[in-house]
Amino acid sequence: MAIVGSLLKRGIRIGNIVASRKKINPFKQQKKTLSKLLAKARYTEFGEKYGFEDVLSSTLFGKPYDFYEKYKKSVPVYDYNKIYNEWWQRTLKGQKNICWPGRVKYFALSSGTSEAASKYIPVTKAMSKAMQKTSIRQILSLGRYEDLPDNLYEKGFLMLGGSTNLSARDNHFEGDLSGINASQIPFWFKPYYKPGEKIAAEKDWAVKLNEITLAAKDWDIGFIVGVPAWIQLLMEKIIAHYNVKTIHDIWPSLQVFGHGGVSFEPYRKGFEKLLAHPLIYIDTYLASEGFIAYQTRPGAPGMQLVLDNGIFFEFVPFNEKNFDSDGGLVENPETLMIHEVEEGKEYALLLSTCSGAWRYLIGDTVKFVDKAKAEIVITGRTKHFLSLCGEHLSVDNMNKAIDLVSDEMGITVKEFTVAGVSHESLFAHHWYVGTDDPANADDLKTKIDNRLKELNDDYAVERNHALKDIFVTILPNDAFYGWMASKGKMGGQHKFPRVLKKNVISDWESFLKDKQYV
């Protein structure tokens, strides 16, 4: 088997040498991707209504940039409510050839991080194949890491996600995207896949974690994939059950952690206490709408967009011209193609995909850190920022402040959230910080406030004017997990919202009072 691992690693390394020498052309890749999408969907009801045939002809015969201008003029921008009400609800009822050829069999249930109602995101056969293809590319990119042992490629691959026992409805199956993907893994990968079909089908999150814990000693895990909070919770449970010091006492071969969903930085300190030696971390951007980006090389400052595999990207400058104070998109916003963006500026993502999303606002905001390599970082959500009075505080600012302050105070902060509140006829921010370490709330308040003033000039200005104060409530991490459990959002791709708005604030406050956390 070691020979197999050596040959596999050598093949992967040769492939990556070739790939690293091949310079990407983001514009050409994206033009080709859109052409394929238009050609495939031109005879759907959506494609016929919005003249995909004409737009497609401009990609083939027009001037280099004509096709994008025509696409923008032909197809309106959609958010979830608009595309669901006009198109996807018909797909959900089993009608075929609506936004993508054929009938859609799978729908990913997604509520983002704050909305109460579930969203139904179509997952077509084409999208499932695209996500599998990108997943394989991500595994192959490990060939660029020099210090990995040959036999790592023979180790177990633990994917901690939603249940593969999908809910059957009249015309389709529905569940977490992670459960849909795990239910469709290729046959050749099954010997490596953990926790295996039986445990993966379990719907009760607590039962699933217990079953994984009991089986953990029998597995030789080299890779783990999942949302940081739930992976950390699982590792703590395994370590406690077997009364060992680190997860490497159980899984000595563990070398790679592929994480996504949220910034890893707030979790890093507590996570690394559970390890005997460092891991390779690979940042991943996998959403219900598609596999959007992943870290392709050691030391990369961001994740490379997947430009040639079923997703066409557009970028909306995230500013007051294009978004209202609640993060809602205005009519006819400015949109850019990938060659028009600038490094360091924040953009909201629009996706057109092989699942029948067209100019669809996914709700995430990103920033380019290397335009030539099409590498981005996620900075937050269009509706997860605070700008009560012009402070323009992003989730990226919040993550960095918490990371710096937790290091300074020597504490581990796993979860936090922020709410904008009225105060003295003006405004304030209320921070709820999750840590099981001793910490003084006043000290934490001062340090967070000072760090945000350093990170954000607008915040610093408004702290002298309309943003009158900030408040900090320290909570045990169980408070955050308990609220998630009360919403049926334990495990899978679910994560706690970094910003609370509107009715979610009162719901959260009521939960804390009922459970006597405050």
Short mmCIF file of C-alpha atoms in Angstrom, two decimals:
data_model
loop_
_atom_site.label_atom_id
_atom_site.label_comp_id
_atom_site.label_asym_id
_atom_site.label_seq_id
_atom_site.Cartn_x
_atom_site.Cartn_y
_atom_site.Cartn_z
CA MET A 1 0.00 0.00 0.00
CA ALA A 2 2.94 2.36 0.67
CA ILE A 3 3.96 1.87 -2.98
CA VAL A 4 0.45 2.94 -4.03
CA GLY A 5 0.74 6.05 -1.88
CA SER A 6 4.16 6.87 -3.29
CA LEU A 7 2.97 6.53 -6.88
CA LEU A 8 -0.14 8.58 -6.16
CA LYS A 9 1.87 11.34 -4.54
CA ARG A 10 4.36 11.40 -7.42
CA GLY A 11 1.55 11.66 -9.95
CA ILE A 12 -0.11 14.43 -7.97
CA ARG A 13 3.18 16.34 -7.72
CA ILE A 14 3.85 16.10 -11.47
CA GLY A 15 0.32 17.32 -12.16
CA ASN A 16 0.77 20.26 -9.84
CA ILE A 17 4.11 21.22 -11.40
CA VAL A 18 2.37 21.40 -14.76
CA ALA A 19 -0.55 23.35 -13.24
CA SER A 20 1.74 25.82 -11.44
CA ARG A 21 3.53 26.65 -14.71
CA LYS A 22 0.29 27.27 -16.52
CA LYS A 23 -0.69 30.92 -16.15
CA ILE A 24 -4.43 31.40 -15.72
CA ASN A 25 -6.44 33.91 -17.72
CA PRO A 26 -9.47 34.70 -15.53
CA PHE A 27 -11.35 36.64 -18.20
CA LYS A 28 -11.04 33.93 -20.86
CA GLN A 29 -11.97 31.20 -18.39
CA GLN A 30 -15.05 33.10 -17.27
CA LYS A 31 -16.16 33.94 -20.80
CA LYS A 32 -15.92 30.28 -21.74
CA THR A 33 -17.79 29.25 -18.60
CA LEU A 34 -20.67 31.64 -19.30
CA SER A 35 -20.82 30.44 -22.92
CA LYS A 36 -21.21 26.84 -21.73
CA LEU A 37 -23.91 27.79 -19.23
CA LEU A 38 -25.87 29.79 -21.81
CA ALA A 39 -25.59 27.03 -24.42
CA LYS A 40 -26.85 24.43 -21.97
CA ALA A 41 -29.77 26.51 -20.66
CA ARG A 42 -30.88 28.41 -23.78
CA TYR A 43 -33.95 26.23 -24.35
CA THR A 44 -35.18 26.38 -20.76
CA GLU A 45 -38.06 28.71 -19.92
CA PHE A 46 -35.65 31.11 -18.26
CA GLY A 47 -33.24 31.00 -21.20
CA GLU A 48 -35.96 31.64 -23.74
CA LYS A 49 -37.47 34.52 -21.76
CA TYR A 50 -34.14 36.33 -21.44
CA GLY A 51 -32.75 35.63 -24.90
CA PHE A 52 -29.83 33.35 -24.05
CA GLU A 53 -29.49 32.49 -27.75
CA ASP A 54 -28.71 36.12 -28.60
CA VAL A 55 -26.32 36.53 -25.68
CA LEU A 56 -24.56 33.31 -26.67
CA SER A 57 -24.06 34.54 -30.23
CA SER A 58 -22.35 37.65 -28.88
CA THR A 59 -19.88 35.46 -26.94
CA LEU A 60 -18.97 33.72 -30.19
CA PHE A 61 -19.06 36.50 -32.76
CA GLY A 62 -19.15 39.87 -30.98
CA LYS A 63 -16.37 42.12 -29.76
CA PRO A 64 -14.46 40.79 -26.71
CA TYR A 65 -16.60 42.50 -24.04
CA ASP A 66 -19.94 42.78 -25.86
CA PHE A 67 -21.25 39.53 -24.44
CA TYR A 68 -21.10 40.75 -20.85
CA GLU A 69 -22.83 44.03 -21.60
CA LYS A 70 -25.56 42.12 -23.41
CA TYR A 71 -25.88 39.62 -20.57
CA LYS A 72 -26.27 42.44 -18.03
CA LYS A 73 -28.93 44.16 -20.13
CA SER A 74 -30.83 40.94 -20.85
CA VAL A 75 -30.95 39.28 -17.42
CA PRO A 76 -32.05 41.03 -14.20
CA VAL A 77 -30.25 40.61 -10.88
CA TYR A 78 -31.95 38.21 -8.47
CA ASP A 79 -31.92 37.72 -4.73
CA TYR A 80 -33.30 34.50 -3.23
CA ASN A 81 -36.87 35.67 -2.71
CA LYS A 82 -37.19 36.98 -6.25
CA ILE A 83 -35.74 33.95 -8.03
CA TYR A 84 -37.63 31.51 -5.79
CA ASN A 85 -40.99 33.21 -6.24
CA GLU A 86 -40.60 33.65 -10.00
CA TRP A 87 -38.77 30.42 -10.92
CA TRP A 88 -37.43 28.00 -8.32
CA GLN A 89 -40.75 27.23 -6.63
CA ARG A 90 -41.88 25.73 -9.93
CA THR A 91 -38.72 23.63 -10.01
CA LEU A 92 -39.43 22.55 -6.42
CA LYS A 93 -42.88 21.36 -7.51
CA GLY A 94 -41.26 19.02 -10.02
CA GLN A 95 -41.61 21.03 -13.22
CA LYS A 96 -38.72 20.50 -15.61
CA ASN A 97 -36.71 22.74 -17.93
CA ILE A 98 -37.38 25.87 -15.83
CA CYS A 99 -33.93 27.36 -15.13
CA TRP A 100 -31.82 24.32 -16.07
CA PRO A 101 -32.53 21.40 -18.42
CA GLY A 102 -34.40 18.49 -16.92
CA ARG A 103 -35.99 17.96 -13.51
CA VAL A 104 -34.10 18.83 -10.31
CA LYS A 105 -33.99 15.91 -7.90
CA TYR A 106 -32.10 17.46 -4.96
CA PHE A 107 -32.52 20.67 -2.99
CA ALA A 108 -30.10 21.94 -0.36
CA LEU A 109 -31.82 23.47 2.66
CA SER A 110 -30.04 26.65 3.61
CA SER A 111 -30.99 29.41 6.02
CA GLY A 112 -27.73 31.32 5.79
CA THR A 113 -26.85 32.24 9.35
CA SER A 114 -29.74 34.37 10.52
CA GLU A 115 -32.95 33.99 8.52
CA ALA A 116 -35.54 31.78 10.15
CA ALA A 117 -37.15 30.27 7.06
CA SER A 118 -35.28 27.61 5.11
CA LYS A 119 -34.18 28.38 1.59
CA TYR A 120 -34.46 25.71 -1.09
CA ILE A 121 -31.38 25.80 -3.31
CA PRO A 122 -31.51 23.51 -6.39
CA VAL A 123 -28.63 21.03 -6.75
CA THR A 124 -28.62 19.61 -10.28
CA LYS A 125 -26.68 16.60 -11.55
CA ALA A 126 -24.36 19.04 -13.33
CA MET A 127 -23.68 20.88 -10.07
CA SER A 128 -23.03 17.67 -8.14
CA LYS A 129 -20.47 16.64 -10.78
CA ALA A 130 -18.90 20.11 -10.70
CA MET A 131 -18.52 20.01 -6.91
CA GLN A 132 -16.98 16.53 -7.06
CA LYS A 133 -14.55 17.70 -9.73
CA THR A 134 -13.48 20.70 -7.66
CA SER A 135 -13.14 18.52 -4.54
CA ILE A 136 -10.75 16.24 -6.42
CA ARG A 137 -8.77 19.26 -7.59
CA GLN A 138 -8.48 20.41 -3.99
CA ILE A 139 -7.11 17.03 -2.90
CA LEU A 140 -4.67 17.04 -5.81
CA SER A 141 -3.42 20.49 -4.78
CA LEU A 142 -1.91 18.84 -1.68
CA GLY A 143 0.89 17.70 -4.01
CA ARG A 144 2.30 21.21 -3.63
CA TYR A 145 3.03 20.58 0.05
CA GLU A 146 6.50 19.05 0.23
CA ASP A 147 6.48 17.47 3.70
CA LEU A 148 3.49 15.17 3.44
CA PRO A 149 4.31 11.45 3.80
CA ASP A 150 3.60 9.11 0.89
CA ASN A 151 1.13 6.99 2.87
CA LEU A 152 -1.06 9.98 3.79
CA TYR A 153 -3.08 9.34 0.63
CA GLU A 154 -4.08 5.95 2.01
CA LYS A 155 -5.50 7.35 5.26
CA GLY A 156 -9.10 7.98 6.26
CA PHE A 157 -10.92 11.13 5.20
CA LEU A 158 -13.39 12.31 7.88
CA MET A 159 -16.16 14.56 6.54
CA LEU A 160 -18.30 15.95 9.36
CA GLY A 161 -21.54 17.11 7.80
CA GLY A 162 -25.29 16.80 7.66
CA SER A 163 -27.23 13.56 7.40
CA THR A 164 -27.12 11.58 4.18
CA ASN A 165 -30.59 10.30 5.08
CA LEU A 166 -32.28 12.98 3.02
CA SER A 167 -35.95 13.90 3.44
CA ALA A 168 -38.09 12.65 0.57
CA ARG A 169 -40.80 14.97 -0.69
CA ASP A 170 -43.29 14.56 -3.55
CA ASN A 171 -40.83 15.23 -6.35
CA HIS A 172 -37.40 15.58 -4.74
CA PHE A 173 -35.01 14.95 -1.84
CA GLU A 174 -33.87 17.71 0.49
CA GLY A 175 -31.27 18.19 3.22
CA ASP A 176 -27.93 19.84 4.03
CA LEU A 177 -25.62 20.21 1.06
CA SER A 178 -22.95 18.29 2.97
CA GLY A 179 -25.40 15.39 3.31
CA ILE A 180 -26.34 15.53 -0.39
CA ASN A 181 -22.65 15.49 -1.39
CA ALA A 182 -21.77 12.68 1.01
CA SER A 183 -24.66 10.58 -0.30
CA GLN A 184 -23.18 10.84 -3.81
CA ILE A 185 -19.48 10.18 -3.20
CA PRO A 186 -17.84 8.13 -5.99
CA PHE A 187 -17.34 4.40 -5.39
CA TRP A 188 -13.55 4.60 -5.44
CA PHE A 189 -13.58 7.06 -2.52
CA LYS A 190 -15.81 4.98 -0.22
CA PRO A 191 -12.98 2.91 1.36
CA TYR A 192 -11.38 6.15 2.60
CA TYR A 193 -14.59 7.96 3.61
CA LYS A 194 -15.46 8.31 7.29
CA PRO A 195 -17.67 8.18 9.30
CA GLY A 196 -19.11 5.65 6.84
CA GLU A 197 -22.60 5.29 5.46
CA LYS A 198 -24.37 4.19 8.66
CA ILE A 199 -23.16 7.01 10.92
CA ALA A 200 -23.38 9.58 8.11
CA ALA A 201 -27.10 8.81 7.78
CA GLU A 202 -27.80 9.69 11.44
CA LYS A 203 -29.93 12.83 11.74
CA ASP A 204 -29.56 13.45 15.47
CA TRP A 205 -26.38 15.50 15.83
CA ALA A 206 -25.67 14.44 19.43
CA VAL A 207 -26.07 10.76 18.52
CA LYS A 208 -23.82 11.22 15.47
CA LEU A 209 -21.03 12.76 17.55
CA ASN A 210 -21.31 9.95 20.10
CA GLU A 211 -21.10 7.27 17.41
CA ILE A 212 -18.09 8.94 15.80
CA THR A 213 -16.41 9.19 19.20
CA LEU A 214 -16.91 5.48 19.91
CA ALA A 215 -15.58 4.49 16.47
CA ALA A 216 -12.69 6.99 16.41
CA LYS A 217 -10.13 4.61 17.93
CA ASP A 218 -10.61 2.18 15.01
CA TRP A 219 -9.94 4.76 12.29
CA ASP A 220 -6.64 6.00 10.89
CA ILE A 221 -7.60 9.54 9.93
CA GLY A 222 -5.31 11.70 7.80
CA PHE A 223 -7.77 14.40 6.71
CA ILE A 224 -10.68 16.13 8.39
CA VAL A 225 -13.19 18.42 6.70
CA GLY A 226 -15.88 20.55 8.30
CA VAL A 227 -16.97 23.78 9.97
CA PRO A 228 -14.35 24.71 12.64
CA ALA A 229 -16.77 24.94 15.58
CA TRP A 230 -18.15 21.43 15.08
CA ILE A 231 -14.77 19.84 14.33
CA GLN A 232 -13.35 21.37 17.50
CA LEU A 233 -16.34 20.17 19.51
CA LEU A 234 -15.87 16.65 18.14
CA MET A 235 -12.14 16.58 18.91
CA GLU A 236 -12.75 17.77 22.47
CA LYS A 237 -15.33 15.02 22.91
CA ILE A 238 -12.96 12.32 21.59
CA ILE A 239 -10.07 13.52 23.77
CA ALA A 240 -12.27 13.55 26.88
CA HIS A 241 -13.78 10.12 26.14
CA TYR A 242 -10.42 8.38 25.77
CA ASN A 243 -8.75 10.50 28.48
CA VAL A 244 -5.82 11.49 26.25
CA LYS A 245 -3.96 14.77 25.85
CA THR A 246 -4.42 15.49 22.13
CA ILE A 247 -6.32 14.24 19.11
CA HIS A 248 -3.04 12.89 17.73
CA ASP A 249 -3.06 10.29 20.51
CA ILE A 250 -6.06 8.81 18.69
CA TRP A 251 -5.27 9.85 15.11
CA PRO A 252 -1.46 10.05 14.84
CA SER A 253 -1.64 10.34 11.02
CA LEU A 254 -3.82 13.47 11.06
CA GLN A 255 -2.13 16.08 8.86
CA VAL A 256 -4.73 18.17 7.01
CA PHE A 257 -7.80 20.16 8.02
CA GLY A 258 -10.03 21.55 5.27
CA HIS A 259 -12.25 24.18 6.86
CA GLY A 260 -14.89 26.57 5.63
CA GLY A 261 -18.09 28.39 6.43
CA VAL A 262 -16.52 30.99 8.72
CA SER A 263 -13.14 32.58 9.41
CA PHE A 264 -10.87 30.09 11.15
CA GLU A 265 -8.90 32.70 13.09
CA PRO A 266 -11.24 33.01 16.11
CA TYR A 267 -11.01 29.24 16.55
CA ARG A 268 -7.30 28.74 15.89
CA LYS A 269 -5.99 29.22 19.42
CA GLY A 270 -8.40 26.78 21.07
CA PHE A 271 -8.16 24.36 18.15
CA GLU A 272 -4.38 24.10 18.28
CA LYS A 273 -4.45 23.24 21.99
CA LEU A 274 -5.98 19.92 20.90
CA LEU A 275 -3.04 19.00 18.63
CA ALA A 276 0.36 17.39 19.26
CA HIS A 277 1.82 18.91 16.10
CA PRO A 278 0.70 21.51 13.51
CA LEU A 279 -1.72 20.70 10.71
CA ILE A 280 -1.92 21.96 7.16
CA TYR A 281 -4.98 24.20 6.95
CA ILE A 282 -6.78 24.53 3.64
CA ASP A 283 -9.39 27.26 3.46
CA THR A 284 -12.49 26.25 1.48
CA TYR A 285 -15.44 28.23 0.15
CA LEU A 286 -18.21 25.70 -0.43
CA ALA A 287 -21.77 27.05 -0.37
CA SER A 288 -25.16 25.51 -1.11
CA GLU A 289 -24.97 27.28 -4.47
CA GLY A 290 -21.65 25.70 -5.50
CA PHE A 291 -17.96 25.10 -4.78
CA ILE A 292 -16.75 28.67 -5.17
CA ALA A 293 -13.06 28.75 -4.18
CA TYR A 294 -10.31 27.00 -2.24
CA GLN A 295 -6.71 27.54 -1.20
CA THR A 296 -4.54 26.11 -3.97
CA ARG A 297 -0.99 26.53 -2.68
CA PRO A 298 1.04 26.75 0.55
CA GLY A 299 1.14 30.22 2.04
CA ALA A 300 -1.53 31.62 -0.27
CA PRO A 301 -3.12 34.76 1.20
CA GLY A 302 -6.55 33.73 -0.07
CA MET A 303 -8.60 31.18 -1.97
CA GLN A 304 -8.58 30.89 -5.75
CA LEU A 305 -11.96 31.25 -7.42
CA VAL A 306 -13.04 28.20 -9.43
CA LEU A 307 -13.35 29.95 -12.78
CA ASP A 308 -13.82 27.05 -15.18
CA ASN A 309 -16.25 24.67 -13.55
CA GLY A 310 -19.91 25.65 -13.78
CA ILE A 311 -19.93 29.09 -12.09
CA PHE A 312 -19.83 32.54 -13.69
CA PHE A 313 -18.99 35.34 -11.26
CA GLU A 314 -20.02 38.98 -11.16
CA PHE A 315 -18.97 41.49 -8.53
CA VAL A 316 -21.07 44.30 -7.05
CA PRO A 317 -19.04 47.02 -5.26
CA PHE A 318 -20.22 46.84 -1.66
CA ASN A 319 -20.99 50.48 -1.04
CA GLU A 320 -23.89 52.85 -0.36
CA LYS A 321 -24.48 53.31 -4.09
CA ASN A 322 -25.44 49.65 -4.52
CA PHE A 323 -26.78 48.64 -1.07
CA ASP A 324 -29.21 50.20 1.40
CA SER A 325 -28.57 50.51 5.14
CA ASP A 326 -29.94 47.00 5.78
CA GLY A 327 -27.71 45.40 3.16
CA GLY A 328 -30.44 45.12 0.53
CA LEU A 329 -29.45 45.44 -3.12
CA VAL A 330 -30.75 48.48 -5.00
CA GLU A 331 -32.40 48.30 -8.42
CA ASN A 332 -29.90 48.08 -11.30
CA PRO A 333 -26.69 47.97 -9.26
CA GLU A 334 -23.25 48.43 -10.76
CA THR A 335 -21.80 45.01 -11.63
CA LEU A 336 -18.32 44.07 -12.77
CA MET A 337 -16.69 41.07 -14.41
CA ILE A 338 -13.51 39.61 -13.00
CA HIS A 339 -11.09 41.66 -15.12
CA GLU A 340 -12.69 44.89 -13.84
CA VAL A 341 -12.25 44.36 -10.08
CA GLU A 342 -9.57 45.97 -7.91
CA GLU A 343 -7.54 44.44 -5.12
CA GLY A 344 -8.44 45.53 -1.61
CA LYS A 345 -12.00 46.60 -2.39
CA GLU A 346 -15.06 44.80 -1.07
CA TYR A 347 -17.55 43.17 -3.45
CA ALA A 348 -20.79 41.25 -3.13
CA LEU A 349 -20.94 38.10 -5.27
CA LEU A 350 -23.42 37.36 -8.04
CA LEU A 351 -23.44 33.79 -9.37
CA SER A 352 -24.74 32.19 -12.55
CA THR A 353 -24.45 28.42 -12.21
CA CYS A 354 -25.17 24.99 -13.62
CA SER A 355 -27.87 24.63 -10.97
CA GLY A 356 -30.04 27.29 -12.59
CA ALA A 357 -29.00 30.34 -10.58
CA TRP A 358 -28.74 33.42 -12.78
CA ARG A 359 -27.13 36.68 -11.65
CA TYR A 360 -27.97 35.48 -8.14
CA LEU A 361 -26.91 37.44 -5.05
CA ILE A 362 -25.44 34.80 -2.77
CA GLY A 363 -25.15 37.24 0.13
CA ASP A 364 -21.39 36.98 0.77
CA THR A 365 -18.86 39.77 0.44
CA VAL A 366 -15.29 39.17 -0.72
CA LYS A 367 -12.06 41.05 -1.28
CA PHE A 368 -9.38 40.28 -3.88
CA VAL A 369 -5.93 39.79 -2.36
CA ASP A 370 -4.27 38.71 -5.63
CA LYS A 371 -6.15 39.67 -8.78
CA ALA A 372 -3.73 37.94 -11.18
CA LYS A 373 -4.30 34.60 -9.42
CA ALA A 374 -8.01 35.35 -8.80
CA GLU A 375 -7.51 34.83 -5.06
CA ILE A 376 -10.06 36.21 -2.62
CA VAL A 377 -10.89 36.26 1.08
CA ILE A 378 -14.42 36.28 2.48
CA THR A 379 -15.06 39.47 4.42
CA GLY A 380 -18.64 38.91 5.58
CA ARG A 381 -22.25 39.02 4.48
CA THR A 382 -24.18 41.80 2.79
CA LYS A 383 -26.60 41.83 5.73
CA HIS A 384 -24.03 40.98 8.40
CA PHE A 385 -22.37 44.31 9.00
CA LEU A 386 -23.12 47.20 11.30
CA SER A 387 -23.56 50.71 10.03
CA LEU A 388 -26.05 52.33 12.36
CA CYS A 389 -24.49 55.75 11.93
CA GLY A 390 -21.78 55.31 9.28
CA GLU A 391 -19.31 53.13 11.21
CA HIS A 392 -19.26 50.52 8.40
CA LEU A 393 -18.11 47.71 10.68
CA SER A 394 -17.57 44.47 8.74
CA VAL A 395 -17.36 40.89 9.97
CA ASP A 396 -13.73 40.95 8.83
CA ASN A 397 -13.08 43.85 11.24
CA MET A 398 -14.82 41.95 14.03
CA ASN A 399 -12.87 38.74 13.45
CA LYS A 400 -9.55 40.56 13.46
CA ALA A 401 -10.38 42.51 16.61
CA ILE A 402 -11.42 39.35 18.49
CA ASP A 403 -8.30 37.53 17.30
CA LEU A 404 -5.99 40.33 18.47
CA VAL A 405 -7.75 40.85 21.80
CA SER A 406 -7.93 37.15 22.66
CA ASP A 407 -4.17 36.87 22.06
CA GLU A 408 -3.55 39.94 24.17
CA MET A 409 -5.67 38.64 27.07
CA GLY A 410 -4.60 35.01 26.76
CA ILE A 411 -8.14 33.71 26.35
CA THR A 412 -9.84 31.51 23.75
CA VAL A 413 -12.94 32.94 22.09
CA LYS A 414 -14.85 30.33 20.11
CA GLU A 415 -18.01 32.29 19.35
CA PHE A 416 -19.21 35.87 19.38
CA THR A 417 -21.98 38.00 17.98
CA VAL A 418 -22.77 41.72 17.86
CA ALA A 419 -26.07 43.61 17.91
CA GLY A 420 -26.70 47.26 17.11
CA VAL A 421 -28.88 48.89 19.78
CA SER A 422 -30.35 52.30 20.65
CA HIS A 423 -28.57 54.18 23.43
CA GLU A 424 -29.00 57.72 24.78
CA SER A 425 -31.14 58.68 21.77
CA LEU A 426 -28.29 57.52 19.53
CA PHE A 427 -26.54 54.15 19.09
CA ALA A 428 -24.34 51.50 20.67
CA HIS A 429 -22.99 48.03 19.88
CA HIS A 430 -23.65 45.09 22.20
CA TRP A 431 -21.06 42.31 21.99
CA TYR A 432 -21.78 38.81 23.27
CA VAL A 433 -18.46 36.99 23.61
CA GLY A 434 -18.17 33.25 24.18
CA THR A 435 -15.24 32.05 26.26
CA ASP A 436 -14.81 29.48 29.01
CA ASP A 437 -11.67 31.26 30.29
CA PRO A 438 -11.75 33.83 33.11
CA ALA A 439 -12.11 37.33 31.64
CA ASN A 440 -13.14 40.78 32.81
CA ALA A 441 -15.95 42.30 30.74
CA ASP A 442 -14.78 45.90 31.19
CA ASP A 443 -11.23 45.00 30.13
CA LEU A 444 -12.57 43.09 27.14
CA LYS A 445 -14.80 46.02 26.18
CA THR A 446 -11.92 48.52 26.25
CA LYS A 447 -9.60 46.31 24.23
CA ILE A 448 -12.18 45.45 21.56
CA ASP A 449 -13.12 49.12 21.22
CA ASN A 450 -9.49 50.21 20.86
CA ARG A 451 -8.68 47.53 18.30
CA LEU A 452 -11.69 48.43 16.16
CA LYS A 453 -10.62 52.08 16.20
CA GLU A 454 -7.23 50.96 14.82
CA LEU A 455 -8.80 48.70 12.18
CA ASN A 456 -11.60 50.97 10.95
CA ASP A 457 -11.31 54.74 10.52
CA ASP A 458 -15.08 55.20 10.14
CA TYR A 459 -15.65 53.38 13.43
CA ALA A 460 -13.08 55.59 15.17
CA VAL A 461 -14.82 58.74 13.93
CA GLU A 462 -18.30 57.61 14.94
CA ARG A 463 -17.16 56.59 18.43
CA ASN A 464 -16.69 60.31 19.02
CA HIS A 465 -20.14 61.13 17.69
CA ALA A 466 -23.26 58.98 17.19
CA LEU A 467 -21.87 55.61 18.33
CA LYS A 468 -22.00 56.44 22.03
CA ASP A 469 -20.81 53.21 23.64
CA ILE A 470 -20.21 49.50 23.36
CA PHE A 471 -21.32 46.85 25.83
CA VAL A 472 -19.83 43.41 26.38
CA THR A 473 -21.57 40.37 27.84
CA ILE A 474 -19.34 37.34 28.46
CA LEU A 475 -21.08 33.99 28.01
CA PRO A 476 -20.04 30.33 28.14
CA ASN A 477 -19.79 28.73 24.72
CA ASP A 478 -22.69 26.46 25.64
CA ALA A 479 -25.00 29.48 25.36
CA PHE A 480 -24.24 29.80 21.64
CA TYR A 481 -24.53 26.06 21.00
CA GLY A 482 -27.77 25.93 23.02
CA TRP A 483 -29.36 28.65 20.90
CA MET A 484 -28.31 26.82 17.73
CA ALA A 485 -29.83 23.61 19.08
CA SER A 486 -33.08 25.43 19.88
CA LYS A 487 -33.27 26.43 16.20
CA GLY A 488 -32.50 22.93 14.92
CA LYS A 489 -29.18 24.17 13.54
CA MET A 490 -26.65 21.91 15.23
CA GLY A 491 -23.86 20.58 13.04
CA GLY A 492 -23.55 20.38 9.28
CA GLN A 493 -22.88 23.73 7.64
CA HIS A 494 -24.69 25.74 10.31
CA LYS A 495 -22.83 28.52 12.11
CA PHE A 496 -23.74 31.21 14.59
CA PRO A 497 -24.45 34.65 13.03
CA ARG A 498 -21.76 37.23 13.72
CA VAL A 499 -24.31 40.06 13.54
CA LEU A 500 -27.80 40.00 15.00
CA LYS A 501 -30.48 42.20 13.48
CA LYS A 502 -34.18 42.95 13.89
CA ASN A 503 -36.29 40.17 15.44
CA VAL A 504 -33.29 37.86 15.89
CA ILE A 505 -31.93 40.19 18.61
CA SER A 506 -35.04 39.86 20.77
CA ASP A 507 -35.14 36.12 20.18
CA TRP A 508 -31.52 35.78 21.32
CA GLU A 509 -32.07 37.97 24.38
CA SER A 510 -35.17 35.99 25.36
CA PHE A 511 -33.23 32.73 25.04
CA LEU A 512 -30.45 34.05 27.32
CA LYS A 513 -32.97 35.13 29.96
CA ASP A 514 -34.98 31.90 29.78
CA LYS A 515 -31.82 29.81 30.21
CA GLN A 516 -30.55 32.19 32.93
CA TYR A 517 -27.33 33.09 31.14
CA VAL A 518 -28.00 36.76 31.96
#
